[in-house]
Tab-separated table of C-alpha atoms and ligand atoms in Angstrom:
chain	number	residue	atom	x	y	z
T	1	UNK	CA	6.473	1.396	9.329
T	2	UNK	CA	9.232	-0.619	8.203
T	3	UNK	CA	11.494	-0.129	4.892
T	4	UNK	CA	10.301	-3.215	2.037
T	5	UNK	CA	11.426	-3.641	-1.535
T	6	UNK	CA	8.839	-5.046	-3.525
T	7	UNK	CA	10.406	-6.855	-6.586
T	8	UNK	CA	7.677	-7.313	-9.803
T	9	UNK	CA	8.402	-9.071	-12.666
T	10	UNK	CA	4.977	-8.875	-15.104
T	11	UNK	CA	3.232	-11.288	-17.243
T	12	UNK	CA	4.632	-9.261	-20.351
T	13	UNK	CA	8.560	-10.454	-19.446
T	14	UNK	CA	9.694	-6.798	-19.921
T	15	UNK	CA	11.497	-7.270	-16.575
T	16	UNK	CA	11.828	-5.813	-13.172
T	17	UNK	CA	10.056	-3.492	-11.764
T	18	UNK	CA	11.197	-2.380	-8.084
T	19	UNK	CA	10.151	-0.097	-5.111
T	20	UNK	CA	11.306	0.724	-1.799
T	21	UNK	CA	8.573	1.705	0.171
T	22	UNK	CA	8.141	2.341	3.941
T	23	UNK	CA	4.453	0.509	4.798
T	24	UNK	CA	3.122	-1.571	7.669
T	25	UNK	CA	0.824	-3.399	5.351
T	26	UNK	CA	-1.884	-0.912	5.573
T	27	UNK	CA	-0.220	2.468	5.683
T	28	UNK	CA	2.490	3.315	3.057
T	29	UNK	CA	5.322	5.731	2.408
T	30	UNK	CA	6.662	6.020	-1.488
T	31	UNK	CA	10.359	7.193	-1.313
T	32	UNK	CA	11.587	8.345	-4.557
T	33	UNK	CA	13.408	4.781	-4.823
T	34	UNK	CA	12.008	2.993	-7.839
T	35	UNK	CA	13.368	1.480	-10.530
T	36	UNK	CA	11.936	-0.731	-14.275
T	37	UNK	CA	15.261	-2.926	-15.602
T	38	UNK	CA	14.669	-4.816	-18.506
T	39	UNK	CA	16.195	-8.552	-18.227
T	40	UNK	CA	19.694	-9.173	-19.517
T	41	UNK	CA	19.420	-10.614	-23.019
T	42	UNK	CA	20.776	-13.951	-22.003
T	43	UNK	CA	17.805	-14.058	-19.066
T	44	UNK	CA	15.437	-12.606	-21.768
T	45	UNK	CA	16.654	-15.343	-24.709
T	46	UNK	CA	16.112	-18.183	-22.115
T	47	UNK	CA	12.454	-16.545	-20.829
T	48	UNK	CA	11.762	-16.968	-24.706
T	49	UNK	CA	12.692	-20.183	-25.136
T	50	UNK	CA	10.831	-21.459	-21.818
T	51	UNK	CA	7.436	-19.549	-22.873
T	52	UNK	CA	7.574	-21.611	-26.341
T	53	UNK	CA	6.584	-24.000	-24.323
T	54	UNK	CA	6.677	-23.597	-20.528
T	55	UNK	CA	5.033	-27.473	-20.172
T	56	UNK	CA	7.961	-28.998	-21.895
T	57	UNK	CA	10.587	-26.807	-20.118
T	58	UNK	CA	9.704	-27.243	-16.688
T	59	UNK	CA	10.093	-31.136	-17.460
T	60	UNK	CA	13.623	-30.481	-17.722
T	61	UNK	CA	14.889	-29.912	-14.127
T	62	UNK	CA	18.491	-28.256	-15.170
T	63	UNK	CA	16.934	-25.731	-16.960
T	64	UNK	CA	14.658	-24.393	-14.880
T	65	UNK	CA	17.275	-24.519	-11.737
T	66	UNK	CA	19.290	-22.451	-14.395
T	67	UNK	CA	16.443	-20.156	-15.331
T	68	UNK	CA	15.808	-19.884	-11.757
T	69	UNK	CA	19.314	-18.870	-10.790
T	70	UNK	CA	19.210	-16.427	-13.568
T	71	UNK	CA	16.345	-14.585	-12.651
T	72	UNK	CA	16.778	-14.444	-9.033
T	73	UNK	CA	20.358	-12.998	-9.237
T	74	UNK	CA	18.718	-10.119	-11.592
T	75	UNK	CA	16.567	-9.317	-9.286
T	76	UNK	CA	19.043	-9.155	-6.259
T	77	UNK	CA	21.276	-6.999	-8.489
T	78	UNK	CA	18.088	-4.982	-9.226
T	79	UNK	CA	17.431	-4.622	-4.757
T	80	UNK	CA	21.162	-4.160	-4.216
T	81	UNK	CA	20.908	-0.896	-6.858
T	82	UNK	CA	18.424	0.672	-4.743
T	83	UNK	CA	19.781	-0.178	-1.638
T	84	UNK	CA	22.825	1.281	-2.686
T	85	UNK	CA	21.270	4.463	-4.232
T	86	UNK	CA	18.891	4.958	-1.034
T	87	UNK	CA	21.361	4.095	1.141
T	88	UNK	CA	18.198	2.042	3.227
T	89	UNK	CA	18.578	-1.507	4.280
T	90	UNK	CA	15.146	-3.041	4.176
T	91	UNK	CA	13.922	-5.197	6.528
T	92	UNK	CA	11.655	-7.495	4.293
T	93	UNK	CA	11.896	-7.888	0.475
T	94	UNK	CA	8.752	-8.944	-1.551
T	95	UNK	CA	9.316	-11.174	-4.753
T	96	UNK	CA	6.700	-12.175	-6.720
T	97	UNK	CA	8.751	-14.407	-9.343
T	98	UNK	CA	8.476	-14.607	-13.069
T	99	UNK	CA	5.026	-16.597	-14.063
T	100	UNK	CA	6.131	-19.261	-16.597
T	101	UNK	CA	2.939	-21.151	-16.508
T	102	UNK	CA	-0.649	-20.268	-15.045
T	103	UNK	CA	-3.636	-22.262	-14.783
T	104	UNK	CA	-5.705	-22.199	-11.499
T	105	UNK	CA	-8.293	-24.347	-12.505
T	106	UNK	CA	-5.876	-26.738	-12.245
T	107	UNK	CA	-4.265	-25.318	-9.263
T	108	UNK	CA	-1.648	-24.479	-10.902
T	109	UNK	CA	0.340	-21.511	-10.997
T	110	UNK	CA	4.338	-21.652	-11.344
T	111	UNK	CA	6.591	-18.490	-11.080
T	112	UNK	CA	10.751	-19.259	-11.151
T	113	UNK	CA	12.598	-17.724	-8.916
T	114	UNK	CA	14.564	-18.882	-5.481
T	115	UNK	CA	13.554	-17.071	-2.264
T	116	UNK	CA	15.753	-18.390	-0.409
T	117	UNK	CA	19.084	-17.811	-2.764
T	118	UNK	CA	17.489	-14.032	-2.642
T	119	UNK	CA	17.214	-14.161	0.920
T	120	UNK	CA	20.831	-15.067	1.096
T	121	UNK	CA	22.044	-13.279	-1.743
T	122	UNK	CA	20.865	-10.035	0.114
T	123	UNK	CA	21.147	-10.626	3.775
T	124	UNK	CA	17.464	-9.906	4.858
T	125	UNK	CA	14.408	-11.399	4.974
T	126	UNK	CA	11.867	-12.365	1.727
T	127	UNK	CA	8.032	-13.098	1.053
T	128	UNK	CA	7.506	-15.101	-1.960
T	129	UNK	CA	5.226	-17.443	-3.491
T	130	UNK	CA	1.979	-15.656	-3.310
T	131	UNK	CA	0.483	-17.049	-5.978
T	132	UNK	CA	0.536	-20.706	-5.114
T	133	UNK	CA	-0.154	-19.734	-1.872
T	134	UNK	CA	-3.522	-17.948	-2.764
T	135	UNK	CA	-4.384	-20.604	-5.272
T	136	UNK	CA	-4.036	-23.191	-2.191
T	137	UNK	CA	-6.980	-21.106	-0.521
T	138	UNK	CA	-9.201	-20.918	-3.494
T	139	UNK	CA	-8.095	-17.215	-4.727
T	140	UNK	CA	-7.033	-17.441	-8.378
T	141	UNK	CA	-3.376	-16.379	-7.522
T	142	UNK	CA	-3.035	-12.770	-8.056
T	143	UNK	CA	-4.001	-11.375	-4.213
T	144	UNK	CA	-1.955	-8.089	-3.879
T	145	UNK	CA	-3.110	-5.906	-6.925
T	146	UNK	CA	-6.765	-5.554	-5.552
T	147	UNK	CA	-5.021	-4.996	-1.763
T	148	UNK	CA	-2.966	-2.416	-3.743
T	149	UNK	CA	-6.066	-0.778	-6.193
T	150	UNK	CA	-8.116	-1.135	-2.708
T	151	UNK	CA	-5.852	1.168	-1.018
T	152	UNK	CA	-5.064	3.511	-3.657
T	153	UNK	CA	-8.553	4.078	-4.166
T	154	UNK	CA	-9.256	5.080	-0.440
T	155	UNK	CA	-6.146	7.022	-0.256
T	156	UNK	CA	-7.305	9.059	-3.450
T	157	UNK	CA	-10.912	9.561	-1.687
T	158	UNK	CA	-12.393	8.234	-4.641
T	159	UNK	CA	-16.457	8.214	-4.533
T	160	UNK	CA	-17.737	4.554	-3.925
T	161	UNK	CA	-18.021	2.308	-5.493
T	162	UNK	CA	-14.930	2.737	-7.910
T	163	UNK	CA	-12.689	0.359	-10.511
T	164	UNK	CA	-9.285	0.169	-11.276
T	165	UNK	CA	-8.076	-1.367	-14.216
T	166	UNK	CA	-4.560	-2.733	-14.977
T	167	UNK	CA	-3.315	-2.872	-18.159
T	168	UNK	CA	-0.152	-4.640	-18.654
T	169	UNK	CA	0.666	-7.733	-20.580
T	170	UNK	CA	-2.909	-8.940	-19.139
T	171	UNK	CA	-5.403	-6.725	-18.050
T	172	UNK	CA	-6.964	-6.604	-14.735
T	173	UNK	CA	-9.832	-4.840	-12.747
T	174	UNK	CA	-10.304	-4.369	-8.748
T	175	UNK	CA	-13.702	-3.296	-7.603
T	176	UNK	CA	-14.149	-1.644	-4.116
T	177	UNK	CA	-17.812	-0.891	-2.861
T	178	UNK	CA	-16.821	-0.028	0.576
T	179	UNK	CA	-17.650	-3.772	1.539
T	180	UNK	CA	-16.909	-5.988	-1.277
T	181	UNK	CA	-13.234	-6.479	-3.330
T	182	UNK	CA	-13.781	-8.283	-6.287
T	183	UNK	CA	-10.468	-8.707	-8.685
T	184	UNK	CA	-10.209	-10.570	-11.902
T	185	UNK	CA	-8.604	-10.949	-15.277
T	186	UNK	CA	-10.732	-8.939	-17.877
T	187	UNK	CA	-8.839	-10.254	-20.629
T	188	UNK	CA	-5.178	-9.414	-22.547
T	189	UNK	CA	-3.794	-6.189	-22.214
T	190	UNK	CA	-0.783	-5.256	-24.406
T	191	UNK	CA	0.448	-8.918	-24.853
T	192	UNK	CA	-1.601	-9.534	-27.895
T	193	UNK	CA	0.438	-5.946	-29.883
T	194	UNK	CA	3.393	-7.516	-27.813
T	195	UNK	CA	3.248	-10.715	-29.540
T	196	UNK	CA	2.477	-9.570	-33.122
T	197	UNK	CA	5.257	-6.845	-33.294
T	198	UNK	CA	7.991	-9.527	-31.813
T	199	UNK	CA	6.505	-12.015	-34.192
T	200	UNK	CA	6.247	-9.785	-37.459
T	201	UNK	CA	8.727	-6.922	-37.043
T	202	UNK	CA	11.268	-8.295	-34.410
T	203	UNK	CA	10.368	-5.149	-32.281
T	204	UNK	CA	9.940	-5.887	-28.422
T	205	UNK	CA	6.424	-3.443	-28.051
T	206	UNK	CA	4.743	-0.567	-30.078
T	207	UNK	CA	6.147	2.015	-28.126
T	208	UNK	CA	3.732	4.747	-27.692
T	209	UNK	CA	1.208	3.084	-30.169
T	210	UNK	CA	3.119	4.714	-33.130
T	211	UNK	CA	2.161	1.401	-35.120
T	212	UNK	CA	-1.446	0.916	-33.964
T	213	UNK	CA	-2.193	5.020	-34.220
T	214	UNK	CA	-1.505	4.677	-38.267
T	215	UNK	CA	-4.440	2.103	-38.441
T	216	UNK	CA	-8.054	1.420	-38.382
T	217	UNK	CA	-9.485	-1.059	-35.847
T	218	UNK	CA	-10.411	-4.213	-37.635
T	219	UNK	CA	-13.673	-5.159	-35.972
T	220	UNK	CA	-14.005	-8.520	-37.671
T	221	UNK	CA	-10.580	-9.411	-35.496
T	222	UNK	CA	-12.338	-7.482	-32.477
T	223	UNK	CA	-15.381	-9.498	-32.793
T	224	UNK	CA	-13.774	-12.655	-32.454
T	225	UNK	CA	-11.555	-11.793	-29.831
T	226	UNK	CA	-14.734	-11.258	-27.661
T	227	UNK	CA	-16.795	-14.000	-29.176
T	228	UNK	CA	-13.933	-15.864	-26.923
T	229	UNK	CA	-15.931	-17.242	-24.208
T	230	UNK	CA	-13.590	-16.125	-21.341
T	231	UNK	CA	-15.580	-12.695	-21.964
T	232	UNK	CA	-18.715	-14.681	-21.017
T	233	UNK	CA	-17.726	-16.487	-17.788
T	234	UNK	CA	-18.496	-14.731	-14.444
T	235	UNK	CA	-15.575	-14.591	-12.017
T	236	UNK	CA	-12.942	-15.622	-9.856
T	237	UNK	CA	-11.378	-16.162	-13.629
T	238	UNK	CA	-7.832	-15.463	-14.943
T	239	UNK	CA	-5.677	-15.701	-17.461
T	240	UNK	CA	-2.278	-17.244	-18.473
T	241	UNK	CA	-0.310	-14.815	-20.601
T	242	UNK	CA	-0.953	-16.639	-23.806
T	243	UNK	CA	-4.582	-17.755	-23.478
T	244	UNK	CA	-5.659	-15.467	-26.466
T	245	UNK	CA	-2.709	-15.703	-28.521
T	246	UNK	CA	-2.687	-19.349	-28.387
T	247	UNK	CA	-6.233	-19.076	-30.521
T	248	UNK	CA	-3.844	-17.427	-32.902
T	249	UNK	CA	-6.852	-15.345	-34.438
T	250	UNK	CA	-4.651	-12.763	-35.937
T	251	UNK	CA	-1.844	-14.872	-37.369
T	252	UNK	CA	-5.352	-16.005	-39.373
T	253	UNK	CA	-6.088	-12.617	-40.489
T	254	UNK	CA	-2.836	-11.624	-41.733
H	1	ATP	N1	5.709	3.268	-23.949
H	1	ATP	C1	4.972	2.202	-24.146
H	1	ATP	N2	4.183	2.111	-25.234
H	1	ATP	C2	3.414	1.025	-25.484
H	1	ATP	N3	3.370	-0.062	-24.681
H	1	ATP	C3	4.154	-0.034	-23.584
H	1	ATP	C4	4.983	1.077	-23.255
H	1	ATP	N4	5.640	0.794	-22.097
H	1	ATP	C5	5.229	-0.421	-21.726
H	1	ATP	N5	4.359	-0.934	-22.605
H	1	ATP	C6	3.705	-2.246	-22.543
H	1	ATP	O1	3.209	-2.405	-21.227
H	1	ATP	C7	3.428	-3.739	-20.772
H	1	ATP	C8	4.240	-3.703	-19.498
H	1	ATP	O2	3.482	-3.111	-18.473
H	1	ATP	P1	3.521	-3.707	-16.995
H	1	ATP	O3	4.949	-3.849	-16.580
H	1	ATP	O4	2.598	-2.894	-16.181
H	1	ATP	O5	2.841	-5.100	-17.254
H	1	ATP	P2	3.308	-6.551	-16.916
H	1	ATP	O6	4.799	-6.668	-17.008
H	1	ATP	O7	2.516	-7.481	-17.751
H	1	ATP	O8	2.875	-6.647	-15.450
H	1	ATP	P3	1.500	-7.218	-14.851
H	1	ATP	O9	1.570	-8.714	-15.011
H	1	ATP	O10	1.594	-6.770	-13.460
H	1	ATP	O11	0.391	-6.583	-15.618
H	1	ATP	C9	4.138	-4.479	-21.891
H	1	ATP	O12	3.180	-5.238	-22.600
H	1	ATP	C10	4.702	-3.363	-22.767
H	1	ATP	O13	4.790	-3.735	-24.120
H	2	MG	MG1	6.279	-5.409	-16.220
């Protein structure tokens, strides 16, 4: 087994999450190197602009090779932390990239971010591009979490078959049968509370759920969230990170 950082950055734009792990792919070895490091406020007031309207932006070829540099330097500053702490050189760094714009249908999936500055930046070798790469052979551009769901399942000895589910800005399921892996989108996750706290209170997230715990559901909204017909399609499907608040249901409501 070999010593990898794996660098995440999510579909919510909280920032960077970051292991060093010892694996060989199949096998793996947490070490108590792990990190979550929000994005700079510059980085995060340029993410904001670009998700406005991530069409537009990545028209404009200076700002995305600015946006780019940004977030790849944050996350080699985020690798050379816990290279530093561990004192571990890895041999391989995974970096997924920050989605700015997802639509497979179209194949179509576009996460900024320069593998090769990273490469450079930290002397050692990096995977990246995943998505586009899985898109290319017909996935729907999110391949590791069901490798990852897959193998915690078996290494929890969990009766078959069993589910994960993801929730994070979108939320995602992996089934494992003992044959089959099936992994898809089951809708948003936290980006929908996200969005209306940034939009009406300025706050990044509900922490905790304080806000949501003092209410009632409003089933009328939850109704026509899943009258959505994403709920009714059968997968491969997935999500961009503002499919459902594009429909801007709740902005109705309110
Ligand atoms: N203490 C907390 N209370 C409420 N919500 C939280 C809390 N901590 C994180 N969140 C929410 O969880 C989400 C971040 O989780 P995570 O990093 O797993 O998701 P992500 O960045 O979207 O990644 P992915 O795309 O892999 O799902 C954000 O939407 C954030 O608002
Ligand atoms: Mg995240």
């Amino acid at each position: 087994m070999i010593p990898i950082i794996g660098l995440m950055s999510g579909t919510s734009v909280d920032g960077i999450d970051a292991s060093l792990v010892f694996t060989n792919g199949t096998k793996l070895d947490r070490t108590s190197f792990n990190s979550i490091t929000p994005y700079r406020e510059e980085t995060q007031n340029f993410l904001k602009i670009c998700n406005k309207n991530p069409k537009r932006f990545k028209e404009k070829k200076e700002q995305v090779a600015r946006l780019t540099k940004l977030i790849t330097n944050e996350h080699a500053n985020v690798a050379k932390k816990l290279i530093k702490i561990s004192g571990i050189k890895p041999e391989l760094i995974g970096f997924h990239g920050q989605t700015i714009y997802h639509n497979p249908s179209n194949l179509v999936s576009i996460q900024l971010g320069d593998g090769k500055l990273l490469s450079k930046l930290l002397k050692t070798n990096v995977v990246f591009n995943f998505r586009s790469s899985d898109i290319l052979n017909g996935g729907q551009g999110a391949p590791i979490a069901p490798i990852y769901h897959k193998y915690l399942i078996e290494n929890l000895k969990i009766k078959l078959p069993a589910v994960i589910i993801n929730i994070g800005g979108i939320s995602n399921i992996t089934y494992w049968d003992g044959e089959n892996l099936l992994g898809f989108d089951t809708g948003p996750g936290n980006n929908l509370m996200d969005h209306y706290v940034q939009m009406i209170l300025n706050k990044k997230f509900d922490k905790n759920g304080d806000l949501a715990s003092l209410g009632t559901p409003n089933f009328a909204i939850v109704e026509e969230f899943l009258n959505q017909n994403y709920f009714n399609m059968v997968p491969p499907k997935s999500l961009d990170r503002t499919t459902f608040i594009k429909n801007n249901i709740y902005k109705k409501k309110f």
